[in-house]
């Protein structure tokens, strides 16, 4: 086996083993996705921070990609709540990504695929704010895992009705209409700007799973 292949396999193993060690004993986690480019004064950053703060105040841990923008806003909210973990699962990139200072637990991954899996492996719900290619990649990873039953009953919320409405239109008018997905697959996604609704449903989900 070539040295480079051995190093590659070891890095993959490190990603999964370190991620499991960091997260497996944590209960009641919610993952928040969104752009690293969003300014802290942006309305979606404010919504992410508010929602994360309110969830963390109710003992729900917040997981993000550990970067700037929406991710930093969500971690900031959880950090300020000081009642649950604020977790950042970062990855080194030549641009954008950085370790934001609002995490209580953090880990830097070698590869996107292992990071994406760990971002949702231990979560009960995902809240997706506006973002670019990376956020779309994460969103469709979650949808695929949920659709195929690899992540059971993982609820997905899209925050930003104006931002996401054309994507939802495409999914309904093309994917569903052409038979590429089933009607029940549409139920995985909830499009809303009502963070109080999201908070209420997530808290109910956490409470019901404890019974």
XYZ file of C-alpha atoms in Angstrom:
211
model
C 0.000 0.000 0.000
C 1.386 3.382 -0.994
C 2.283 5.836 1.741
C -0.144 8.444 0.378
C -3.025 5.949 0.487
C -2.195 5.042 4.087
C -2.211 8.721 5.073
C -5.529 9.257 3.265
C -7.193 6.337 5.051
C -5.823 7.469 8.403
C -7.220 10.971 7.899
C -10.641 9.543 7.087
C -10.522 7.350 10.191
C -9.444 10.330 12.287
C -12.391 12.401 11.049
C -14.949 9.775 12.027
C -13.298 8.661 15.264
C -12.704 12.196 16.530
C -16.210 13.274 15.526
C -17.748 10.311 17.321
C -15.683 10.974 20.435
C -16.769 14.619 20.486
C -20.484 14.096 19.882
C -21.698 10.628 20.805
C -22.442 11.402 24.460
C -24.340 14.612 23.728
C -28.123 14.529 23.733
C -30.634 16.875 22.079
C -28.611 18.438 19.279
C -29.785 20.712 16.469
C -27.630 21.544 13.461
C -27.742 24.949 11.790
C -26.423 25.539 8.282
C -25.911 28.784 6.387
C -23.507 31.060 4.551
C -20.105 32.042 5.921
C -20.423 35.346 4.034
C -23.429 36.748 5.857
C -22.766 39.879 7.930
C -23.658 39.838 11.617
C -26.246 42.589 11.038
C -28.049 40.602 8.324
C -31.612 39.642 9.217
C -30.868 35.935 8.806
C -27.831 36.147 11.087
C -30.038 37.783 13.693
C -32.668 35.059 13.292
C -30.017 32.337 13.576
C -28.573 33.866 16.730
C -32.004 34.316 18.305
C -33.149 30.776 17.517
C -29.884 29.247 18.748
C -30.057 31.276 21.952
C -33.635 30.205 22.662
C -32.940 26.534 21.943
C -29.765 26.535 24.034
C -31.633 28.132 26.927
C -33.810 25.031 26.810
C -30.824 22.652 27.032
C -30.561 21.978 23.303
C -27.025 21.886 21.910
C -26.258 23.787 18.706
C -23.984 22.349 16.015
C -22.640 24.398 13.080
C -19.864 24.196 10.538
C -17.780 26.370 12.838
C -17.166 29.184 10.358
C -18.192 32.809 10.003
C -21.525 34.348 9.004
C -24.646 32.359 9.856
C -22.544 29.724 11.609
C -20.885 32.253 13.900
C -24.258 33.864 14.599
C -25.783 30.533 15.660
C -22.769 29.653 17.807
C -22.864 33.132 19.324
C -26.473 32.657 20.356
C -25.791 29.284 21.957
C -22.629 30.592 23.622
C -24.450 33.552 25.128
C -27.217 31.302 26.446
C -24.538 29.532 28.506
C -26.847 26.597 29.112
C -25.879 24.074 26.421
C -22.964 23.231 24.157
C -22.060 25.447 21.195
C -20.299 23.122 18.764
C -18.303 23.978 15.640
C -17.260 21.307 13.135
C -14.861 23.193 10.927
C -12.852 22.422 7.800
C -9.771 24.165 6.486
C -10.367 26.076 3.242
C -8.275 28.603 1.317
C -11.080 31.139 1.822
C -14.061 31.947 4.044
C -13.917 29.299 6.769
C -12.437 30.132 10.153
C -12.801 29.002 13.716
C -15.302 31.397 15.229
C -14.745 32.222 18.911
C -18.215 31.210 20.106
C -17.795 27.455 20.492
C -17.500 25.363 23.634
C -16.508 22.294 21.618
C -14.847 22.267 18.215
C -13.154 19.979 15.732
C -11.457 20.558 12.378
C -12.113 17.931 9.695
C -9.931 16.811 6.820
C -12.741 16.027 4.371
C -16.158 17.412 3.480
C -17.924 14.044 3.325
C -16.957 13.006 6.858
C -17.762 16.480 8.195
C -21.216 16.506 6.566
C -22.046 13.132 8.057
C -20.986 14.169 11.547
C -22.875 17.465 11.287
C -26.155 15.534 11.252
C -25.350 12.091 12.699
C -26.304 13.060 16.262
C -28.905 15.753 15.497
C -32.660 15.671 15.839
C -33.324 18.515 13.406
C -31.562 20.756 10.889
C -32.276 24.434 10.343
C -30.968 25.728 7.018
C -30.517 29.459 6.518
C -29.599 31.116 3.198
C -26.246 30.074 1.794
C -24.285 29.166 -1.309
C -22.997 25.948 -2.844
C -21.725 24.611 0.479
C -25.082 25.118 2.166
C -26.899 23.525 -0.778
C -24.511 20.574 -0.604
C -25.269 20.153 3.091
C -29.014 20.551 2.539
C -29.228 17.872 -0.137
C -27.013 15.542 1.877
C -29.525 15.813 4.743
C -32.502 15.338 2.408
C -30.889 12.252 0.862
C -30.024 10.704 4.230
C -33.575 11.305 5.454
C -35.287 10.120 2.270
C -33.288 6.881 2.253
C -33.791 6.227 5.960
C -30.125 6.586 6.883
C -31.154 9.385 9.279
C -34.533 8.551 10.774
C -37.177 11.283 11.048
C -34.671 14.132 10.744
C -36.779 17.272 10.353
C -35.463 19.942 7.978
C -36.422 23.606 8.262
C -35.605 26.158 5.578
C -35.507 29.706 6.962
C -35.873 32.404 4.297
C -39.106 32.118 2.340
C -38.025 34.650 -0.286
C -34.617 33.028 -0.609
C -35.688 29.389 -0.896
C -39.052 29.666 -2.700
C -37.599 29.113 -6.174
C -35.710 26.034 -5.029
C -38.917 24.615 -3.554
C -40.717 25.456 -6.790
C -38.070 23.552 -8.753
C -38.350 20.562 -6.434
C -42.126 20.461 -6.787
C -42.435 21.378 -10.479
C -39.528 19.278 -11.742
C -38.431 16.575 -9.302
C -41.902 15.652 -8.023
C -43.780 16.279 -11.258
C -41.347 14.100 -13.212
C -41.551 11.314 -10.636
C -37.984 11.681 -9.380
C -39.177 11.905 -5.758
C -42.327 10.796 -3.945
C -44.998 13.073 -2.521
C -44.020 12.189 1.048
C -40.486 13.374 0.343
C -41.851 16.910 0.169
C -42.935 16.583 3.798
C -39.317 16.391 4.955
C -38.975 20.143 4.360
C -40.710 22.957 6.234
C -40.274 26.418 4.695
C -40.853 29.181 7.231
C -39.495 32.411 8.666
C -41.284 31.780 11.965
C -38.460 30.841 14.339
C -40.909 30.589 17.232
C -42.663 27.788 15.339
C -39.334 26.063 14.705
C -38.366 26.372 18.359
C -41.715 24.990 19.520
C -41.617 22.000 17.165
C -38.007 21.151 18.007
C -38.708 21.325 21.744
C -41.730 19.062 21.256
C -39.592 16.665 19.219
C -36.961 16.534 21.955
C -39.576 16.053 24.671
C -41.366 13.255 22.789
C -38.124 11.362 22.160
C -37.378 11.400 25.884
C -40.671 9.687 26.720
